[in-house]
Structures are given as C-alpha cells and as structure tokens.
Tab-separated table of C-alpha atoms in Angstrom:
chain	number	residue	atom	x	y	z
A	937	MET	CA	0.000	0.000	0.000
A	938	VAL	CA	1.275	3.446	-0.957
A	939	MET	CA	0.419	6.514	1.133
A	940	ILE	CA	-0.955	9.332	-1.034
A	941	ARG	CA	-0.446	12.509	0.973
A	942	PRO	CA	0.926	15.683	-0.624
A	943	ARG	CA	1.833	17.342	2.689
A	944	GLY	CA	1.500	17.148	6.457
A	945	GLY	CA	-1.192	18.998	8.366
A	946	ASP	CA	-4.913	18.802	7.752
A	947	PHE	CA	-6.738	16.842	5.038
A	948	CYS	CA	-8.474	19.718	3.269
A	949	TYR	CA	-6.451	19.925	0.065
A	950	THR	CA	-6.082	22.699	-2.500
A	951	PRO	CA	-6.760	21.988	-6.193
A	952	THR	CA	-3.005	21.796	-6.805
A	953	GLU	CA	-2.502	19.342	-3.938
A	954	PHE	CA	-5.393	17.261	-5.250
A	955	GLU	CA	-3.754	17.114	-8.680
A	956	VAL	CA	-0.506	15.957	-7.048
A	957	MET	CA	-2.507	13.159	-5.367
A	958	ARG	CA	-3.927	12.099	-8.741
A	959	ILE	CA	-0.455	12.019	-10.279
A	960	ASP	CA	0.905	10.055	-7.309
A	961	ILE	CA	-1.883	7.481	-7.677
A	962	ARG	CA	-1.126	7.079	-11.374
A	963	THR	CA	2.548	6.624	-10.541
A	964	ALA	CA	1.801	4.026	-7.851
A	965	LYS	CA	-0.407	2.132	-10.296
A	966	ALA	CA	2.223	2.269	-13.057
A	967	MET	CA	4.820	0.900	-10.654
A	968	GLY	CA	2.625	-2.076	-9.725
A	969	ALA	CA	1.464	-1.087	-6.242
A	970	ASP	CA	-1.253	-3.269	-4.742
A	971	GLY	CA	-3.119	-0.306	-3.365
A	972	VAL	CA	-3.201	3.254	-2.109
A	973	VAL	CA	-4.107	4.949	1.156
A	974	PHE	CA	-5.570	8.461	1.285
A	975	GLY	CA	-8.237	10.638	2.848
A	976	LEU	CA	-9.797	13.980	1.965
A	977	LEU	CA	-12.018	16.183	4.108
A	978	MET	CA	-14.164	19.253	3.637
A	979	PRO	CA	-13.581	22.362	5.794
A	980	ASP	CA	-16.492	21.357	8.048
A	981	GLY	CA	-14.933	17.953	8.831
A	982	ALA	CA	-17.124	15.922	6.475
A	983	VAL	CA	-15.615	13.473	3.996
A	984	ASP	CA	-14.920	15.135	0.644
A	985	THR	CA	-16.970	12.529	-1.199
A	986	ALA	CA	-16.722	14.098	-4.656
A	987	ARG	CA	-12.945	14.264	-4.765
A	988	THR	CA	-12.514	10.982	-2.872
A	989	ALA	CA	-14.662	9.308	-5.544
A	990	GLN	CA	-12.419	10.780	-8.252
A	991	LEU	CA	-9.327	9.334	-6.563
A	992	VAL	CA	-10.995	5.942	-6.101
A	993	LYS	CA	-11.779	5.901	-9.824
A	994	GLU	CA	-8.181	6.917	-10.597
A	995	ALA	CA	-6.898	4.109	-8.353
A	996	SER	CA	-9.018	1.306	-9.816
A	997	PRO	CA	-8.353	-1.636	-9.868
A	998	MET	CA	-5.945	-1.140	-6.926
A	999	LEU	CA	-7.111	-1.562	-3.346
A	1000	VAL	CA	-8.060	1.640	-1.524
A	1001	THR	CA	-7.909	2.440	2.176
A	1002	PHE	CA	-9.362	5.653	3.584
A	1003	HIS	CA	-6.720	6.619	6.137
A	1004	ARG	CA	-6.768	8.345	9.494
A	1005	ALA	CA	-8.187	11.534	8.037
A	1006	PHE	CA	-11.261	9.642	9.232
A	1007	ASP	CA	-10.184	10.430	12.808
A	1008	MET	CA	-10.538	14.140	12.064
A	1009	THR	CA	-14.125	13.939	10.778
A	1010	SER	CA	-16.852	15.832	12.619
A	1011	ASP	CA	-19.324	12.914	12.589
A	1012	PRO	CA	-17.658	9.481	12.400
A	1013	LEU	CA	-20.826	7.487	11.760
A	1014	GLN	CA	-21.863	9.767	8.896
A	1015	ALA	CA	-18.293	9.709	7.596
A	1016	LEU	CA	-18.369	5.905	7.572
A	1017	GLU	CA	-21.627	5.897	5.597
A	1018	ASP	CA	-20.219	8.476	3.168
A	1019	ILE	CA	-17.087	6.393	2.584
A	1020	ILE	CA	-19.150	3.238	2.040
A	1021	SER	CA	-21.468	5.079	-0.376
A	1022	ILE	CA	-18.531	6.053	-2.609
A	1023	GLY	CA	-17.796	2.393	-3.347
A	1024	GLY	CA	-14.413	0.962	-4.246
A	1025	ILE	CA	-12.912	1.534	-0.780
A	1026	GLN	CA	-12.079	-1.676	1.053
A	1027	ARG	CA	-11.109	-0.401	4.492
A	1028	VAL	CA	-11.008	2.561	6.869
A	1029	LEU	CA	-7.864	3.055	8.972
A	1030	THR	CA	-8.806	4.599	12.313
A	1031	SER	CA	-7.828	4.878	15.956
A	1032	GLY	CA	-11.471	5.435	16.830
A	1033	GLN	CA	-10.999	9.217	16.783
A	1034	ASP	CA	-8.714	9.075	19.803
A	1035	SER	CA	-5.006	9.194	20.588
A	1036	SER	CA	-4.697	5.405	20.343
A	1037	VAL	CA	-6.752	2.342	19.472
A	1038	LEU	CA	-7.038	1.469	23.174
A	1039	ASP	CA	-8.493	4.899	23.942
A	1040	GLY	CA	-10.744	4.683	20.881
A	1041	LEU	CA	-12.122	1.192	21.608
A	1042	PRO	CA	-15.712	2.325	22.346
A	1043	LEU	CA	-16.089	4.055	18.957
A	1044	LEU	CA	-14.138	1.316	17.154
A	1045	LYS	CA	-16.563	-1.314	18.479
A	1046	GLN	CA	-19.464	0.767	17.198
A	1047	LEU	CA	-17.804	1.279	13.803
A	1048	VAL	CA	-17.102	-2.442	13.399
A	1049	GLN	CA	-20.738	-3.226	14.198
A	1050	VAL	CA	-22.170	-0.540	11.905
A	1051	ALA	CA	-19.790	-1.407	9.051
A	1052	GLY	CA	-20.679	-5.099	9.164
A	1053	ASP	CA	-19.469	-6.728	5.973
A	1054	ARG	CA	-19.804	-3.522	3.915
A	1055	ILE	CA	-16.258	-2.290	4.645
A	1056	GLN	CA	-13.354	-3.351	6.837
A	1057	ILE	CA	-12.480	-1.267	9.887
A	1058	LEU	CA	-8.679	-1.322	10.248
A	1059	PRO	CA	-7.641	-0.294	13.784
A	1060	GLY	CA	-4.356	1.596	13.856
A	1061	GLY	CA	-2.565	3.951	16.204
A	1062	GLY	CA	-0.601	2.929	19.276
A	1063	VAL	CA	-0.987	-0.809	18.698
A	1064	THR	CA	1.894	-2.742	20.266
A	1065	PRO	CA	2.697	-6.414	20.896
A	1066	ARG	CA	1.772	-5.745	24.527
A	1067	ASN	CA	-1.790	-4.534	23.816
A	1068	LEU	CA	-2.497	-6.569	20.658
A	1069	ALA	CA	-4.332	-9.427	22.394
A	1070	ARG	CA	-6.672	-7.063	24.234
A	1071	ILE	CA	-7.456	-5.085	21.067
A	1072	LEU	CA	-8.103	-8.159	18.926
A	1073	GLY	CA	-10.117	-9.741	21.747
A	1074	GLU	CA	-12.395	-6.728	22.008
A	1075	LEU	CA	-12.717	-5.853	18.322
A	1076	ARG	CA	-12.580	-9.222	16.556
A	1077	VAL	CA	-11.188	-7.703	13.350
A	1078	PRO	CA	-9.235	-9.673	10.717
A	1079	GLU	CA	-6.604	-6.938	10.183
A	1080	ILE	CA	-4.711	-4.471	12.332
A	1081	HIS	CA	-2.228	-1.685	11.507
A	1082	MET	CA	1.023	-1.472	13.475
A	1083	ALA	CA	4.221	0.557	13.074
A	1084	LEU	CA	6.509	-1.283	15.564
A	1085	PRO	CA	9.360	1.250	15.467
A	1086	LYS	CA	12.695	1.046	17.214
A	1087	SER	CA	15.237	3.850	17.517
A	1088	ILE	CA	18.857	3.096	16.672
A	1089	ALA	CA	21.939	5.279	16.959
A	1090	SER	CA	23.304	7.122	13.955
A	1091	ASP	CA	26.598	6.087	12.362
A	1092	MET	CA	27.664	9.753	12.433
A	1093	VAL	CA	30.883	10.302	14.381
A	1094	PHE	CA	30.963	14.080	13.990
A	1095	ARG	CA	28.005	15.728	15.698
A	1096	ASN	CA	27.233	19.423	15.471
A	1097	PRO	CA	25.494	20.396	18.746
A	1098	ASN	CA	24.492	23.822	17.381
A	1099	VAL	CA	22.092	22.664	14.655
A	1100	PHE	CA	18.631	21.209	15.107
A	1101	MET	CA	16.944	19.930	11.929
A	1102	GLY	CA	13.301	19.693	12.898
A	1103	VAL	CA	10.564	19.955	15.470
A	1104	ALA	CA	10.893	18.661	19.000
A	1105	ILE	CA	8.610	15.637	18.494
A	1106	THR	CA	10.635	14.107	15.667
A	1107	THR	CA	13.529	11.679	15.826
A	1108	PRO	CA	16.749	13.463	16.889
A	1109	GLU	CA	19.377	14.019	14.209
A	1110	TYR	CA	21.734	11.353	15.513
A	1111	SER	CA	19.325	8.450	15.681
A	1112	ARG	CA	16.881	6.914	13.244
A	1113	SER	CA	13.723	4.885	13.451
A	1114	ILE	CA	13.519	1.400	11.967
A	1115	THR	CA	10.986	-1.427	12.148
A	1116	ASP	CA	11.734	-3.625	15.170
A	1117	GLY	CA	12.171	-7.150	13.820
A	1118	ASP	CA	11.762	-8.713	17.278
A	1119	SER	CA	8.392	-7.006	17.720
A	1120	VAL	CA	7.284	-8.136	14.259
A	1121	ALA	CA	8.320	-11.720	15.103
A	1122	SER	CA	6.344	-11.639	18.373
A	1123	VAL	CA	3.245	-10.392	16.552
A	1124	VAL	CA	3.570	-13.059	13.847
A	1125	LYS	CA	4.006	-15.709	16.554
A	1126	TYR	CA	0.914	-14.468	18.407
A	1127	ILE	CA	-1.221	-14.377	15.274
A	1128	ALA	CA	-0.085	-17.881	14.257
A	1129	LEU	CA	-1.516	-19.323	17.513
C-alpha cells in the first residue's frame, strides 16, 4: 500500500494538492502497487466525497484504504456511511478518533458493528505487541495496523550540537527509526496461535 499525501497537516487539500494526489496514484499504479491509502475532508470535517470518488476511480483496480483523516471527521458514523457510499474503498484506517486504538475502543466497536461486511475497519494507532491481544479480543477484526518502530543510533561520528533539523517531536538528528524485527516476530508468533 502506498500513502498518497501531498503534505503534512490537515486533510483539506487545494486543487493543486489534489492534482498531485492524482499524479501520485497514477505513478503508484504504473509501478505495480497493490493499493493506495488516502483521505480527503471538507472544511467542516465531512468526507470530501466528490474528490474521494475521483481518486478511487483513478486508483481502480488497486485496493483503496481511507486513512486516518477519518479520525478528524466531525461525525464518524456519517463519515463511515459516506465512505461506504462512494464504493471501491475496502477499508477505513482509524484509531477510533482518539489518541490510540485502546483509547478509541468504544467508537471502534461501534464502527465495526455498523460497518458489518460492507467495509473493513482497520484499527491503527498505538498498537503494540503488549496490547495486541486485548485489542483483537475486544474488536474481533481480521486486520490491524502497526508501526513497531525502534530507535537506533546514527553512524555519524561528527556531531554538530548547534544545529537542530526539525521539530521537538521528531527523531533526533543522531538516531533513526527502523521497524523492530523482534516485535514483528512476536506479533507473527501471536497471530499464528
């Protein structure tokens, strides 16, 4: 799956940003991607159904996931119905409109029930090997989204203490984030049970 997101920040895109998304989808398709992940909202927090439908059509026959822009919608149940009504979207990635899947469990349970077999609810956000069993036990979903990062030290020997390259919540300059293979192995082992 290829993330289609022209910039950080909100999900209310300009016409130019929307065109970039269309080009990125075409590129992903041309390169053989299995699917794309995107989400577009209106200024009032509703799903931008018209432009989402255009991107779904552009993406066909690839798989489409409506990403966590869903968590920024003003009415999650209406947003779910709007996404379903577009057609061609297989899943909605969501933390249940909260800071993590655990915190969003009440809404996630409701979304799973309302969605039924019309669309897959894909819980994602703060899922770890430690809380996986509880989440799967409560939600009974066939898929879950996990990042499983691990920070490792940089190979840089010289370090300039006077330069900071980003915002305070990002990875420091002299470390980098990778996928933690041990965590992935523990999740695979758990799921195989």
